[in-house]
Amino acid sequence: AQSVTQLDSQVPVFEEAPVELRCNYSSSVSVYLFWYVQYPNQGLQLLLKYLSGSTLVKGINGFEAEFNKSQTSFHLRKPSVHISDTAEYFCAVSEPLKGYQKVTFGTGTKLQVIP
Amino acid sequence: EAGVAQSPRYKIIEKRQSVAFWCNPISGHATLYWYQQILGQGPKLLIQFQNNGVVDDSQLPKDRFSAERLKGVDSTLKIQPAKLEDSAVYLCASSLVGTGAGTDTQYFGPGTRLTVL
């Protein structure tokens, strides 16, 4: 069975500083990896996803993530955060099964950007 | 393009009462998901439909929760009777294909916040 671990429940960071949100996964098969963002009182929206090819994936709002198969990680990074990046970030793993995809979300990391 | 619609946005009920949530996915999306998000946790899949058939309901508490997807379009999720631990945000999402390739992006609605007193 697949699982996702987000070790940091909260990450405070000053505005314009870099940030890394960590995500580790486990699965017995090849999976696809996603990062979603949830702004207050809103649903989740896709930031980026890794399907295949280059291990460095660029997403919206200046975020990027690097897939590391040997370390089973998919950490999210941004070189300079903005106040508007304050939100909760969820890592997710998708496993293709017979006829459908099974998606498992991590517990989330709250990013608090401090002015 | 219209997004995923959910209603109501908020609901407060007493334990042992019944409640229903409605979801209208993005037009043309074959797969529909219902998630339960308890405060401080990630979304947990309750049920997944592909067109109007159920492909995964392994985490749905079937003694009290039920869901249907009418004509492969919109969907309702019902809780009867509700318990205190059902207090959560119920998220609906849809994806275009859902054939099992594993690559689909899910598009989420704003959620329904349920409080059970």
Coordinates of C-alpha atoms in Angstrom, one line a residue:
Chain A
A1 CA 0.0 0.0 0.0
Q2 CA 1.2 3.5 -0.8
S3 CA 1.7 6.2 1.8
V4 CA 2.9 9.8 2.0
T5 CA 4.8 11.5 4.8
Q6 CA 5.0 15.2 5.3
L7 CA 7.3 15.6 8.3
D8 CA 6.7 19.2 8.9
S9 CA 3.2 20.2 10.0
Q10 CA 4.0 23.9 10.1
V11 CA 6.8 25.9 8.5
P12 CA 7.2 29.6 9.3
V13 CA 9.5 31.6 7.0
F14 CA 10.2 35.3 6.5
E15 CA 9.0 37.0 3.3
E16 CA 11.5 36.8 0.4
A17 CA 13.4 33.9 2.1
P18 CA 13.6 30.5 0.4
V19 CA 11.5 27.5 1.6
E20 CA 11.5 23.8 1.3
L21 CA 8.5 21.6 2.2
R22 CA 9.4 18.0 2.6
C23 CA 7.5 15.0 1.2
N24 CA 8.5 11.3 1.3
Y25 CA 6.5 8.5 -0.1
S26 CA 6.4 4.7 -0.1
S27 CA 5.0 2.4 -2.7
S28 CA 5.7 -1.0 -4.1
V29 CA 5.1 0.2 -7.7
S30 CA 5.9 3.2 -9.8
V31 CA 3.8 6.2 -8.9
Y32 CA 3.1 9.7 -9.9
L33 CA 3.6 12.6 -7.5
F34 CA 1.6 15.8 -7.0
W35 CA 1.7 18.9 -4.9
Y36 CA -1.6 20.7 -4.2
V37 CA -2.1 24.0 -2.4
Q38 CA -5.1 24.9 -0.3
Y39 CA -5.7 28.6 0.5
P40 CA -8.0 29.4 3.5
N41 CA -11.6 28.4 2.9
Q42 CA -10.9 27.1 -0.5
G43 CA -10.5 23.7 -2.2
L44 CA -7.2 22.3 -3.2
Q45 CA -5.6 23.2 -6.5
L46 CA -2.7 21.7 -8.4
L47 CA 0.7 23.3 -8.0
L48 CA 2.7 20.8 -10.0
K49 CA 3.0 17.1 -10.8
Y50 CA 5.7 14.6 -11.7
L51 CA 4.8 12.0 -14.3
S52 CA 8.0 11.1 -16.0
G53 CA 11.1 12.6 -17.6
S54 CA 13.1 15.4 -16.0
T55 CA 13.2 15.0 -12.2
L56 CA 12.9 18.7 -11.7
V57 CA 9.3 19.9 -12.2
K58 CA 8.3 23.5 -12.3
G59 CA 4.8 24.6 -11.3
I60 CA 2.7 27.7 -10.8
N61 CA 3.6 30.7 -8.7
G62 CA 7.4 30.0 -8.9
F63 CA 7.3 26.7 -7.1
E64 CA 9.3 23.7 -8.2
A65 CA 9.9 20.1 -6.9
E66 CA 12.5 17.5 -7.4
F67 CA 11.7 13.8 -7.7
N68 CA 14.4 11.6 -6.0
K69 CA 13.7 8.0 -6.6
S70 CA 16.5 6.6 -4.5
Q71 CA 15.4 8.7 -1.5
T72 CA 11.7 8.3 -2.3
S73 CA 11.2 12.0 -1.9
F74 CA 9.5 14.8 -3.7
H75 CA 10.4 18.0 -1.9
L76 CA 8.8 21.3 -2.9
R77 CA 10.9 24.5 -3.1
K78 CA 10.6 28.2 -3.7
P79 CA 13.6 30.5 -3.8
S80 CA 11.7 33.6 -2.5
V81 CA 8.3 33.4 -0.8
H82 CA 5.6 36.0 -0.8
I83 CA 2.9 36.8 1.8
S84 CA 0.4 35.3 -0.7
D85 CA 2.1 31.9 -0.4
T86 CA 0.6 31.5 3.0
A87 CA -1.5 28.3 2.7
E88 CA -1.5 24.6 3.4
Y89 CA 0.4 22.4 1.0
F90 CA -0.4 18.7 0.4
C91 CA 1.8 16.1 -1.2
A92 CA 0.0 13.3 -3.0
V93 CA 0.9 10.0 -4.6
S94 CA -1.1 8.4 -7.4
E95 CA -0.8 4.7 -8.1
P96 CA -2.3 3.4 -11.3
L97 CA -4.5 0.4 -10.5
K98 CA -6.7 -1.8 -12.7
G99 CA -9.1 0.6 -14.3
Y100 CA -8.6 3.6 -12.0
Q101 CA -6.0 5.6 -10.1
K102 CA -5.6 5.5 -6.4
V103 CA -4.6 8.8 -4.8
T104 CA -3.2 9.2 -1.3
F105 CA -2.6 12.6 0.3
G106 CA -0.2 13.5 3.1
T107 CA -1.2 15.3 6.2
G108 CA -0.2 18.7 4.9
T109 CA 2.3 21.4 5.8
K110 CA 1.1 24.9 6.7
L111 CA 3.4 27.5 5.3
Q112 CA 3.2 30.8 7.2
V113 CA 5.0 33.6 5.6
I114 CA 6.1 36.3 8.1
P115 CA 6.3 39.9 6.9
Chain B
E1 CA -14.9 26.9 -17.7
A2 CA -17.0 26.4 -14.5
G3 CA -15.3 24.7 -11.7
V4 CA -16.6 22.0 -9.3
A5 CA -19.6 23.2 -7.5
Q6 CA -20.6 22.1 -4.0
S7 CA -23.5 22.9 -1.7
P8 CA -24.1 23.8 1.0
R9 CA -20.9 25.5 2.0
Y10 CA -21.6 25.2 5.7
K11 CA -23.9 22.9 7.7
I12 CA -24.5 22.5 11.4
I13 CA -26.5 19.6 12.7
E14 CA -27.0 17.7 15.9
K15 CA -25.8 14.1 16.3
R16 CA -28.1 11.4 15.0
Q17 CA -29.5 13.8 12.4
S18 CA -29.2 13.2 8.7
V19 CA -27.4 15.5 6.2
A20 CA -26.7 15.5 2.5
F21 CA -24.1 17.2 0.3
W22 CA -24.3 17.9 -3.4
C23 CA -21.6 18.1 -6.0
N24 CA -21.6 19.0 -9.6
P25 CA -18.3 18.2 -11.3
I26 CA -16.7 19.9 -14.3
S27 CA -18.6 19.1 -17.4
G28 CA -17.2 16.1 -19.2
H29 CA -15.2 14.8 -16.3
A30 CA -15.6 11.0 -16.0
T31 CA -14.3 10.6 -12.4
L32 CA -15.7 12.0 -9.3
Y33 CA -14.2 11.8 -5.8
W34 CA -15.6 12.5 -2.3
Y35 CA -13.0 13.2 0.4
Q36 CA -13.3 13.8 4.1
Q37 CA -10.8 16.3 5.6
I38 CA -10.7 16.4 9.3
L39 CA -9.1 19.5 10.9
G40 CA -5.3 19.1 10.8
Q41 CA -5.3 16.1 8.5
G42 CA -5.0 15.5 4.8
P43 CA -8.0 14.6 2.6
K44 CA -9.1 11.0 3.0
L45 CA -10.9 9.4 0.1
L46 CA -14.4 8.2 0.9
I47 CA -15.6 7.1 -2.5
Q48 CA -14.6 7.3 -6.1
F49 CA -16.9 7.0 -9.1
Q50 CA -15.9 6.4 -12.7
N51 CA -18.9 7.6 -14.7
N52 CA -21.8 6.3 -12.6
G53 CA -20.0 3.2 -11.2
V54 CA -18.1 2.9 -7.9
V55 CA -14.4 2.0 -8.3
D56 CA -13.3 2.5 -4.7
D57 CA -15.4 2.8 -1.5
S58 CA -13.0 0.9 0.7
Q59 CA -12.9 3.8 3.3
L60 CA -16.5 4.7 3.3
P61 CA -18.3 3.9 6.6
K62 CA -21.1 2.1 4.9
D63 CA -23.3 1.8 8.0
R64 CA -23.9 5.5 8.0
F65 CA -22.5 7.0 4.7
S66 CA -24.0 6.5 1.3
A67 CA -23.3 8.2 -2.1
E68 CA -24.7 8.1 -5.5
R69 CA -23.8 9.6 -8.9
L70 CA -26.9 10.3 -10.9
K71 CA -26.5 9.6 -14.6
G72 CA -22.8 9.9 -14.3
V73 CA -22.9 13.6 -13.7
D74 CA -23.6 15.2 -10.3
S75 CA -23.4 13.3 -7.0
T76 CA -24.8 13.3 -3.5
L77 CA -23.2 12.1 -0.3
K78 CA -25.4 11.4 2.7
I79 CA -24.7 10.7 6.3
Q80 CA -27.4 9.1 8.4
P81 CA -27.2 9.2 11.4
A82 CA -24.3 11.7 12.0
K83 CA -21.8 11.3 14.8
L84 CA -19.6 13.9 16.5
E85 CA -16.6 12.5 14.7
D86 CA -18.1 13.3 11.3
S87 CA -17.3 16.9 11.8
A88 CA -15.1 17.7 8.9
V89 CA -14.8 19.4 5.5
Y90 CA -16.2 17.3 2.7
L91 CA -14.5 17.9 -0.5
C92 CA -15.6 16.9 -3.9
A93 CA -13.2 16.6 -6.8
S94 CA -13.4 15.5 -10.4
S95 CA -10.9 14.5 -13.1
L96 CA -11.2 14.2 -16.8
V97 CA -10.4 10.6 -17.6
G98 CA -9.6 8.4 -14.7
T99 CA -8.8 5.3 -16.8
G100 CA -6.2 4.1 -14.3
A101 CA -3.2 5.8 -15.9
G102 CA -2.6 7.5 -12.6
T103 CA -1.7 10.9 -14.2
D104 CA -5.0 12.8 -13.9
T105 CA -5.1 16.2 -12.2
Q106 CA -8.0 16.4 -9.7
Y107 CA -10.1 19.6 -9.6
F108 CA -11.6 20.4 -6.2
G109 CA -14.7 22.2 -5.2
P110 CA -14.6 24.6 -2.2
G111 CA -15.9 22.0 0.2
T112 CA -18.8 21.7 2.7
R113 CA -17.9 22.3 6.3
L114 CA -20.0 20.1 8.5
T115 CA -20.2 20.6 12.3
V116 CA -22.0 18.0 14.3
L117 CA -23.0 19.1 17.8

